[in-house]
Amino acid sequence: MDEKKLKFNTKTIHGGQHPDKAYGAVMPPIYQTSTYAQTTPGGHQGYEYSRSANPTRTALENALASIENGKFGLAFASGLAAMDAVIKLLNPGDEVVSTNDLYGGSYRLFKQVFEKYGIKFHFVGMQDADTIATYINENTKLIWVETPTNPMMNVIDIEGVSQIAKKHDVLLAVDNTFATPYLQTPLDMGADLVMHSATKYLGGHSDVVLGALVVNEKELADKLYFIQNASGAVCGPMDSFLALRGIKTLHVRMQRHCENGRAVAEYLNGHSEIDKVFWPGFETHPNHGIAKRQMNDYGGMVSFIPKSGNKKDAINIVEKLKVFTLAESLGGVESLAGHPASMTHASIPKEEREKSGVVDGLIRLSVGIEDAGDLIADLEQALKA
Ligand SMILES: *Cc1c(COP(=O)(O)O)cnc(C)c1O
């Protein structure tokens, strides 16, 4: 079986997977062990200590590589732990050009942790890929792209950015958390590295915190494996198992997330009490052309601003929702609603936040896979009240 030729819907289930060698278990056992017996010093079966490698984690890492059309997958304790490993590739004095409206925790990691180690970050609106080049100098080592962006749903042209990255010999990393490989595979568009918060759609059931990296180049993979083992922010076997189980239904969940996302976006767009709806599937969305070319569909994330635009009304609406749960996070089977300015993006200073459009009236929805009619009825009652 030539794995590379398998379609996505088959890779999610079989990619990089083999029945377990011991008893033929179809799902990899949860190898809840820290260490492995050796017959003679150094005489082991490929595993010696679970920070370095664990068979359940290996099964997950192989699945991650397969679904992202990459060669090497690495799994971490969280999405931010995966990002932390990427930035540790850099040295003091190096510079990073990053998307300006990105996940609040990513911004905090860059600004409040790594800046004090002498790494400089530029936060740039990347909808026009050409503006990136103006921020690149001889110290630039990495371009960090998040698309669609969180929570403004801007779409960045990965292929366009990759041309700039290649021209300047800079590494390109894409946070593919929102889209998932169901919608886009950045490595196929010229990215060097894909990162995931597998806590979200890949895990898909809001029961695990986990991060992932996927790359194609052996040299880059080796450097990241070194950091993964040396810094040690690995995920445990139970969490690896949960993420792997989640991936097996990614394609069916994503199909429904996209259908429901569209239904909710269209409902909100026609509502008299709503000022703006952010969803890349609208033809009027400023980056719709790129989204249409780059993505297979438009995903389940929808943001909107009610007519009054004030914080009180936004909070009132999210508190009134009953089927949507008011909570951080996204990408699970259940629908969630959030108020980015006071939740996911509270760690970004108000002025910075508002520059990228995250105003106090903004509400973000992670549309789940429930009945679309129930979700719309829930929004209807909350908007009326
Ligand atoms: C949640 C999230 C992260 C951080 O991942 P954790 O698993 O929470 O550490 C990074 N990027 C995006 C887009 C996210 O939504």
PDB file of C-alpha atoms in Angstrom, residues 123-363:
ATOM      1  CA  PHE A 123       3.541  41.622  13.967  1.00  0.00           C
ATOM      2  CA  VAL A 124       2.365  42.312  10.445  1.00  0.00           C
ATOM      3  CA  GLY A 125      -0.948  42.296   8.557  1.00  0.00           C
ATOM      4  CA  MET A 126      -0.219  39.624   5.948  1.00  0.00           C
ATOM      5  CA  GLN A 127      -3.348  39.782   3.781  1.00  0.00           C
ATOM      6  CA  ASP A 128      -1.144  41.510   1.230  1.00  0.00           C
ATOM      7  CA  ALA A 129       1.787  39.079   1.126  1.00  0.00           C
ATOM      8  CA  ASP A 130       4.114  41.679  -0.396  1.00  0.00           C
ATOM      9  CA  THR A 131       4.151  43.822   2.769  1.00  0.00           C
ATOM     10  CA  ILE A 132       6.052  40.983   4.510  1.00  0.00           C
ATOM     11  CA  ALA A 133       9.170  41.577   2.433  1.00  0.00           C
ATOM     12  CA  THR A 134       9.547  45.085   3.888  1.00  0.00           C
ATOM     13  CA  TYR A 135      10.066  43.544   7.356  1.00  0.00           C
ATOM     14  CA  ILE A 136      12.744  41.082   6.261  1.00  0.00           C
ATOM     15  CA  ASN A 137      16.433  41.788   6.892  1.00  0.00           C
ATOM     16  CA  GLU A 138      19.588  39.685   7.311  1.00  0.00           C
ATOM     17  CA  ASN A 139      18.519  38.701  10.859  1.00  0.00           C
ATOM     18  CA  THR A 140      15.119  37.340   9.822  1.00  0.00           C
ATOM     19  CA  LYS A 141      14.999  33.571  10.314  1.00  0.00           C
ATOM     20  CA  LEU A 142      11.321  32.714  10.511  1.00  0.00           C
ATOM     21  CA  ILE A 143       7.940  33.774   9.129  1.00  0.00           C
ATOM     22  CA  TRP A 144       5.037  32.686  11.333  1.00  0.00           C
ATOM     23  CA  VAL A 145       1.643  32.499   9.641  1.00  0.00           C
ATOM     24  CA  GLU A 146      -1.737  31.743  11.171  1.00  0.00           C
ATOM     25  CA  THR A 147      -4.548  31.336   8.634  1.00  0.00           C
ATOM     26  CA  PRO A 148      -7.463  31.753   8.878  1.00  0.00           C
ATOM     27  CA  THR A 149      -6.616  34.134  11.686  1.00  0.00           C
ATOM     28  CA  ASN A 150      -8.100  33.961  15.140  1.00  0.00           C
ATOM     29  CA  PRO A 151     -10.658  35.515  15.653  1.00  0.00           C
ATOM     30  CA  MET A 152     -10.867  37.895  12.647  1.00  0.00           C
ATOM     31  CA  MET A 153     -10.940  35.142   9.997  1.00  0.00           C
ATOM     32  CA  ASN A 154      -8.478  36.851   7.667  1.00  0.00           C
ATOM     33  CA  VAL A 155      -7.005  34.484   5.121  1.00  0.00           C
ATOM     34  CA  ILE A 156      -3.320  34.635   4.210  1.00  0.00           C
ATOM     35  CA  ASP A 157      -1.953  33.396   0.895  1.00  0.00           C
ATOM     36  CA  ILE A 158       0.401  30.601   2.022  1.00  0.00           C
ATOM     37  CA  GLU A 159       1.874  30.061  -1.446  1.00  0.00           C
ATOM     38  CA  GLY A 160       2.487  33.794  -1.855  1.00  0.00           C
ATOM     39  CA  VAL A 161       4.228  34.003   1.528  1.00  0.00           C
ATOM     40  CA  SER A 162       6.264  30.876   0.770  1.00  0.00           C
ATOM     41  CA  GLN A 163       7.679  32.507  -2.371  1.00  0.00           C
ATOM     42  CA  ILE A 164       8.892  35.434  -0.257  1.00  0.00           C
ATOM     43  CA  ALA A 165      10.292  33.046   2.382  1.00  0.00           C
ATOM     44  CA  LYS A 166      12.184  31.048  -0.250  1.00  0.00           C
ATOM     45  CA  LYS A 167      13.556  34.155  -1.933  1.00  0.00           C
ATOM     46  CA  HIS A 168      15.005  35.374   1.381  1.00  0.00           C
ATOM     47  CA  ASP A 169      15.965  31.899   2.627  1.00  0.00           C
ATOM     48  CA  VAL A 170      13.717  32.193   5.679  1.00  0.00           C
ATOM     49  CA  LEU A 171      11.834  29.317   7.323  1.00  0.00           C
ATOM     50  CA  LEU A 172       8.032  29.413   6.907  1.00  0.00           C
ATOM     51  CA  ALA A 173       5.836  27.993   9.682  1.00  0.00           C
ATOM     52  CA  VAL A 174       2.043  27.781   9.426  1.00  0.00           C
ATOM     53  CA  ASP A 175      -0.300  27.369  12.390  1.00  0.00           C
ATOM     54  CA  ASN A 176      -2.908  25.111  10.758  1.00  0.00           C
ATOM     55  CA  THR A 177      -5.116  24.777  13.858  1.00  0.00           C
ATOM     56  CA  PHE A 178      -8.175  26.548  12.419  1.00  0.00           C
ATOM     57  CA  ALA A 179      -8.161  24.978   8.973  1.00  0.00           C
ATOM     58  CA  THR A 180      -6.807  21.468   9.690  1.00  0.00           C
ATOM     59  CA  PRO A 181      -5.429  19.385   6.805  1.00  0.00           C
ATOM     60  CA  TYR A 182      -9.040  18.674   5.788  1.00  0.00           C
ATOM     61  CA  LEU A 183      -9.136  22.234   4.437  1.00  0.00           C
ATOM     62  CA  GLN A 184      -5.511  22.939   3.531  1.00  0.00           C
ATOM     63  CA  THR A 185      -2.082  21.270   3.649  1.00  0.00           C
ATOM     64  CA  PRO A 186       0.505  24.080   3.985  1.00  0.00           C
ATOM     65  CA  LEU A 187       3.513  21.816   3.277  1.00  0.00           C
ATOM     66  CA  ASP A 188       2.096  21.287  -0.229  1.00  0.00           C
ATOM     67  CA  MET A 189       2.010  25.088  -0.648  1.00  0.00           C
ATOM     68  CA  GLY A 190       5.666  25.602   0.213  1.00  0.00           C
ATOM     69  CA  ALA A 191       5.648  25.879   4.011  1.00  0.00           C
ATOM     70  CA  ASP A 192       8.569  24.241   5.858  1.00  0.00           C
ATOM     71  CA  LEU A 193       6.688  23.466   9.024  1.00  0.00           C
ATOM     72  CA  VAL A 194       3.088  22.987  10.127  1.00  0.00           C
ATOM     73  CA  MET A 195       2.019  23.492  13.710  1.00  0.00           C
ATOM     74  CA  HIS A 196      -1.225  22.435  15.419  1.00  0.00           C
ATOM     75  CA  SER A 197      -2.970  22.923  18.634  1.00  0.00           C
ATOM     76  CA  ALA A 198      -4.362  19.381  18.452  1.00  0.00           C
ATOM     77  CA  THR A 199      -6.407  20.439  21.481  1.00  0.00           C
ATOM     78  CA  LYS A 200      -8.834  21.844  18.917  1.00  0.00           C
ATOM     79  CA  TYR A 201     -10.084  20.099  15.736  1.00  0.00           C
ATOM     80  CA  LEU A 202      -7.585  17.220  15.565  1.00  0.00           C
ATOM     81  CA  GLY A 203      -8.481  15.988  19.050  1.00  0.00           C
ATOM     82  CA  GLY A 204     -11.990  17.217  18.379  1.00  0.00           C
ATOM     83  CA  HIS A 205     -13.700  16.212  21.626  1.00  0.00           C
ATOM     84  CA  SER A 206     -12.472  18.828  24.120  1.00  0.00           C
ATOM     85  CA  ASP A 207     -10.838  16.129  26.214  1.00  0.00           C
ATOM     86  CA  VAL A 208      -7.126  16.616  25.581  1.00  0.00           C
ATOM     87  CA  VAL A 209      -4.493  19.388  25.414  1.00  0.00           C
ATOM     88  CA  LEU A 210      -1.821  18.516  22.846  1.00  0.00           C
ATOM     89  CA  GLY A 211       0.391  20.106  20.202  1.00  0.00           C
ATOM     90  CA  ALA A 212       1.978  18.959  16.970  1.00  0.00           C
ATOM     91  CA  LEU A 213       4.620  19.824  14.395  1.00  0.00           C
ATOM     92  CA  VAL A 214       4.998  18.291  10.945  1.00  0.00           C
ATOM     93  CA  VAL A 215       7.957  18.843   8.602  1.00  0.00           C
ATOM     94  CA  ASN A 216       9.446  17.325   5.437  1.00  0.00           C
ATOM     95  CA  GLU A 217      13.164  18.028   5.821  1.00  0.00           C
ATOM     96  CA  LYS A 218      15.179  15.474   7.778  1.00  0.00           C
ATOM     97  CA  GLU A 219      17.627  18.096   9.043  1.00  0.00           C
ATOM     98  CA  LEU A 220      14.841  20.293  10.420  1.00  0.00           C
ATOM     99  CA  ALA A 221      13.100  17.246  11.923  1.00  0.00           C
ATOM    100  CA  ASP A 222      16.331  16.225  13.685  1.00  0.00           C
ATOM    101  CA  LYS A 223      16.774  19.690  15.194  1.00  0.00           C
ATOM    102  CA  LEU A 224      13.195  19.640  16.449  1.00  0.00           C
ATOM    103  CA  TYR A 225      13.529  16.082  17.819  1.00  0.00           C
ATOM    104  CA  PHE A 226      16.614  17.248  19.677  1.00  0.00           C
ATOM    105  CA  ILE A 227      14.675  20.151  21.257  1.00  0.00           C
ATOM    106  CA  GLN A 228      11.650  17.934  21.965  1.00  0.00           C
ATOM    107  CA  ASN A 229      13.852  15.502  23.895  1.00  0.00           C
ATOM    108  CA  ALA A 230      16.177  18.104  25.427  1.00  0.00           C
ATOM    109  CA  SER A 231      13.407  20.454  26.640  1.00  0.00           C
ATOM    110  CA  GLY A 232      10.983  17.616  27.318  1.00  0.00           C
ATOM    111  CA  ALA A 233       7.531  19.131  26.700  1.00  0.00           C
ATOM    112  CA  VAL A 234       6.152  15.826  25.407  1.00  0.00           C
ATOM    113  CA  CYS A 235       2.577  14.536  25.608  1.00  0.00           C
ATOM    114  CA  GLY A 236       1.794  11.425  27.607  1.00  0.00           C
ATOM    115  CA  PRO A 237       0.609   8.097  26.157  1.00  0.00           C
ATOM    116  CA  MET A 238      -3.030   8.546  27.205  1.00  0.00           C
ATOM    117  CA  ASP A 239      -3.212  11.971  25.561  1.00  0.00           C
ATOM    118  CA  SER A 240      -1.473  10.622  22.457  1.00  0.00           C
ATOM    119  CA  PHE A 241      -4.123   7.896  22.256  1.00  0.00           C
ATOM    120  CA  LEU A 242      -6.979  10.414  22.562  1.00  0.00           C
ATOM    121  CA  ALA A 243      -5.559  12.683  19.867  1.00  0.00           C
ATOM    122  CA  LEU A 244      -5.040   9.705  17.557  1.00  0.00           C
ATOM    123  CA  ARG A 245      -8.600   8.539  18.113  1.00  0.00           C
ATOM    124  CA  GLY A 246      -9.810  12.069  17.344  1.00  0.00           C
ATOM    125  CA  ILE A 247      -7.914  12.187  14.050  1.00  0.00           C
ATOM    126  CA  LYS A 248      -9.713   9.062  12.841  1.00  0.00           C
ATOM    127  CA  THR A 249     -12.978  11.005  12.524  1.00  0.00           C
ATOM    128  CA  LEU A 250     -11.483  14.363  11.512  1.00  0.00           C
ATOM    129  CA  HIS A 251     -12.846  14.261   7.972  1.00  0.00           C
ATOM    130  CA  VAL A 252     -16.451  13.485   8.937  1.00  0.00           C
ATOM    131  CA  ARG A 253     -16.434  16.027  11.757  1.00  0.00           C
ATOM    132  CA  MET A 254     -14.909  18.731   9.550  1.00  0.00           C
ATOM    133  CA  GLN A 255     -17.487  18.178   6.841  1.00  0.00           C
ATOM    134  CA  ARG A 256     -20.258  18.850   9.364  1.00  0.00           C
ATOM    135  CA  HIS A 257     -18.364  21.752  10.988  1.00  0.00           C
ATOM    136  CA  CYS A 258     -18.178  23.383   7.555  1.00  0.00           C
ATOM    137  CA  GLU A 259     -21.869  22.798   6.773  1.00  0.00           C
ATOM    138  CA  ASN A 260     -22.985  24.140  10.147  1.00  0.00           C
ATOM    139  CA  GLY A 261     -20.487  27.028   9.987  1.00  0.00           C
ATOM    140  CA  ARG A 262     -21.995  28.084   6.680  1.00  0.00           C
ATOM    141  CA  ALA A 263     -25.570  27.823   8.001  1.00  0.00           C
ATOM    142  CA  VAL A 264     -24.741  29.919  11.086  1.00  0.00           C
ATOM    143  CA  ALA A 265     -22.730  32.514   9.126  1.00  0.00           C
ATOM    144  CA  GLU A 266     -25.540  32.955   6.607  1.00  0.00           C
ATOM    145  CA  TYR A 267     -28.159  33.221   9.346  1.00  0.00           C
ATOM    146  CA  LEU A 268     -26.153  35.894  11.214  1.00  0.00           C
ATOM    147  CA  ASN A 269     -25.411  37.779   8.016  1.00  0.00           C
ATOM    148  CA  GLY A 270     -29.110  38.253   7.331  1.00  0.00           C
ATOM    149  CA  HIS A 271     -29.967  39.296  10.910  1.00  0.00           C
ATOM    150  CA  SER A 272     -31.134  42.849  11.587  1.00  0.00           C
ATOM    151  CA  GLU A 273     -29.397  43.017  15.009  1.00  0.00           C
ATOM    152  CA  ILE A 274     -25.953  42.169  13.583  1.00  0.00           C
ATOM    153  CA  ASP A 275     -23.468  44.677  12.258  1.00  0.00           C
ATOM    154  CA  LYS A 276     -20.695  42.461  10.830  1.00  0.00           C
ATOM    155  CA  VAL A 277     -20.050  38.754  10.294  1.00  0.00           C
ATOM    156  CA  PHE A 278     -16.534  37.413   9.688  1.00  0.00           C
ATOM    157  CA  TRP A 279     -16.480  34.170   7.696  1.00  0.00           C
ATOM    158  CA  PRO A 280     -14.202  33.590   4.691  1.00  0.00           C
ATOM    159  CA  GLY A 281     -16.943  31.853   2.680  1.00  0.00           C
ATOM    160  CA  PHE A 282     -18.758  35.130   1.936  1.00  0.00           C
ATOM    161  CA  GLU A 283     -18.001  36.487  -1.526  1.00  0.00           C
ATOM    162  CA  THR A 284     -17.768  39.911   0.101  1.00  0.00           C
ATOM    163  CA  HIS A 285     -15.025  38.732   2.507  1.00  0.00           C
ATOM    164  CA  PRO A 286     -11.871  40.697   1.584  1.00  0.00           C
ATOM    165  CA  ASN A 287      -9.792  37.505   1.223  1.00  0.00           C
ATOM    166  CA  HIS A 288     -12.495  35.291  -0.288  1.00  0.00           C
ATOM    167  CA  GLY A 289     -10.508  34.788  -3.499  1.00  0.00           C
ATOM    168  CA  ILE A 290      -7.503  33.381  -1.640  1.00  0.00           C
ATOM    169  CA  ALA A 291      -9.730  31.304   0.640  1.00  0.00           C
ATOM    170  CA  LYS A 292     -11.497  29.793  -2.358  1.00  0.00           C
ATOM    171  CA  ARG A 293      -8.219  28.882  -4.048  1.00  0.00           C
ATOM    172  CA  GLN A 294      -6.369  27.705  -0.973  1.00  0.00           C
ATOM    173  CA  MET A 295      -9.022  25.947   1.124  1.00  0.00           C
ATOM    174  CA  ASN A 296     -11.381  23.043   0.345  1.00  0.00           C
ATOM    175  CA  ASP A 297     -14.183  24.684   2.343  1.00  0.00           C
ATOM    176  CA  TYR A 298     -14.456  27.465   4.932  1.00  0.00           C
ATOM    177  CA  GLY A 299     -14.475  25.778   8.327  1.00  0.00           C
ATOM    178  CA  GLY A 300     -16.616  26.112  11.415  1.00  0.00           C
ATOM    179  CA  MET A 301     -15.292  29.336  12.944  1.00  0.00           C
ATOM    180  CA  VAL A 302     -17.497  32.429  12.683  1.00  0.00           C
ATOM    181  CA  SER A 303     -17.068  35.791  14.413  1.00  0.00           C
ATOM    182  CA  PHE A 304     -19.560  38.640  14.544  1.00  0.00           C
ATOM    183  CA  ILE A 305     -20.295  42.056  16.037  1.00  0.00           C
ATOM    184  CA  PRO A 306     -23.828  42.926  17.162  1.00  0.00           C
ATOM    185  CA  LYS A 307     -25.255  46.252  16.002  1.00  0.00           C
ATOM    186  CA  SER A 308     -24.619  48.251  19.183  1.00  0.00           C
ATOM    187  CA  GLY A 309     -20.994  47.089  19.123  1.00  0.00           C
ATOM    188  CA  ASN A 310     -20.599  47.470  22.864  1.00  0.00           C
ATOM    189  CA  LYS A 311     -19.081  45.068  25.343  1.00  0.00           C
ATOM    190  CA  LYS A 312     -22.190  44.823  27.518  1.00  0.00           C
ATOM    191  CA  ASP A 313     -24.373  43.565  24.670  1.00  0.00           C
ATOM    192  CA  ALA A 314     -21.743  41.104  23.459  1.00  0.00           C
ATOM    193  CA  ILE A 315     -21.394  39.645  26.944  1.00  0.00           C
ATOM    194  CA  ASN A 316     -25.168  39.583  27.348  1.00  0.00           C
ATOM    195  CA  ILE A 317     -25.523  37.507  24.177  1.00  0.00           C
ATOM    196  CA  VAL A 318     -22.861  34.933  25.062  1.00  0.00           C
ATOM    197  CA  GLU A 319     -24.368  34.543  28.531  1.00  0.00           C
ATOM    198  CA  LYS A 320     -27.856  33.912  27.087  1.00  0.00           C
ATOM    199  CA  LEU A 321     -26.775  31.098  24.760  1.00  0.00           C
ATOM    200  CA  LYS A 322     -27.875  27.637  25.898  1.00  0.00           C
ATOM    201  CA  VAL A 323     -26.758  25.110  23.273  1.00  0.00           C
ATOM    202  CA  PHE A 324     -23.522  27.051  22.674  1.00  0.00           C
ATOM    203  CA  THR A 325     -21.358  26.819  25.791  1.00  0.00           C
ATOM    204  CA  LEU A 326     -19.529  29.947  26.929  1.00  0.00           C
ATOM    205  CA  ALA A 327     -15.945  28.700  27.048  1.00  0.00           C
ATOM    206  CA  GLU A 328     -12.385  29.141  25.832  1.00  0.00           C
ATOM    207  CA  SER A 329     -11.114  26.844  23.087  1.00  0.00           C
ATOM    208  CA  LEU A 330     -12.654  25.645  19.834  1.00  0.00           C
ATOM    209  CA  GLY A 331     -12.837  22.752  17.417  1.00  0.00           C
ATOM    210  CA  GLY A 332     -14.720  20.262  19.583  1.00  0.00           C
ATOM    211  CA  VAL A 333     -17.933  18.479  18.616  1.00  0.00           C
ATOM    212  CA  GLU A 334     -19.892  20.869  20.831  1.00  0.00           C
ATOM    213  CA  SER A 335     -20.553  24.494  19.851  1.00  0.00           C
ATOM    214  CA  LEU A 336     -18.731  27.108  21.905  1.00  0.00           C
ATOM    215  CA  ALA A 337     -19.080  30.874  22.136  1.00  0.00           C
ATOM    216  CA  GLY A 338     -16.443  33.244  23.403  1.00  0.00           C
ATOM    217  CA  HIS A 339     -15.752  36.926  23.972  1.00  0.00           C
ATOM    218  CA  PRO A 340     -12.165  37.257  22.648  1.00  0.00           C
ATOM    219  CA  ALA A 341     -11.429  40.668  24.212  1.00  0.00           C
ATOM    220  CA  SER A 342     -11.911  39.291  27.715  1.00  0.00           C
ATOM    221  CA  MET A 343     -11.083  35.621  27.109  1.00  0.00           C
ATOM    222  CA  THR A 344      -8.736  34.167  24.444  1.00  0.00           C
ATOM    223  CA  HIS A 345      -7.187  37.534  23.546  1.00  0.00           C
ATOM    224  CA  ALA A 346      -7.091  39.229  26.948  1.00  0.00           C
ATOM    225  CA  SER A 347      -3.291  38.801  27.047  1.00  0.00           C
ATOM    226  CA  ILE A 348      -2.917  41.194  24.079  1.00  0.00           C
ATOM    227  CA  PRO A 349      -2.916  44.903  25.079  1.00  0.00           C
ATOM    228  CA  LYS A 350      -6.217  46.627  24.165  1.00  0.00           C
ATOM    229  CA  GLU A 351      -4.556  48.982  21.692  1.00  0.00           C
ATOM    230  CA  GLU A 352      -2.745  46.136  19.838  1.00  0.00           C
ATOM    231  CA  ARG A 353      -5.886  44.023  19.937  1.00  0.00           C
ATOM    232  CA  GLU A 354      -8.126  46.710  18.449  1.00  0.00           C
ATOM    233  CA  LYS A 355      -5.625  47.453  15.683  1.00  0.00           C
ATOM    234  CA  SER A 356      -6.305  43.985  14.322  1.00  0.00           C
ATOM    235  CA  GLY A 357     -10.075  44.332  14.792  1.00  0.00           C
ATOM    236  CA  VAL A 358     -10.592  42.477  18.081  1.00  0.00           C
ATOM    237  CA  VAL A 359     -12.981  45.076  19.491  1.00  0.00           C
ATOM    238  CA  ASP A 360     -14.973  44.761  22.714  1.00  0.00           C
ATOM    239  CA  GLY A 361     -18.187  43.951  20.815  1.00  0.00           C
ATOM    240  CA  LEU A 362     -16.736  40.951  18.982  1.00  0.00           C
ATOM    241  CA  ILE A 363     -18.124  37.453  19.616  1.00  0.00           C
TER     242      ILE A 363
END
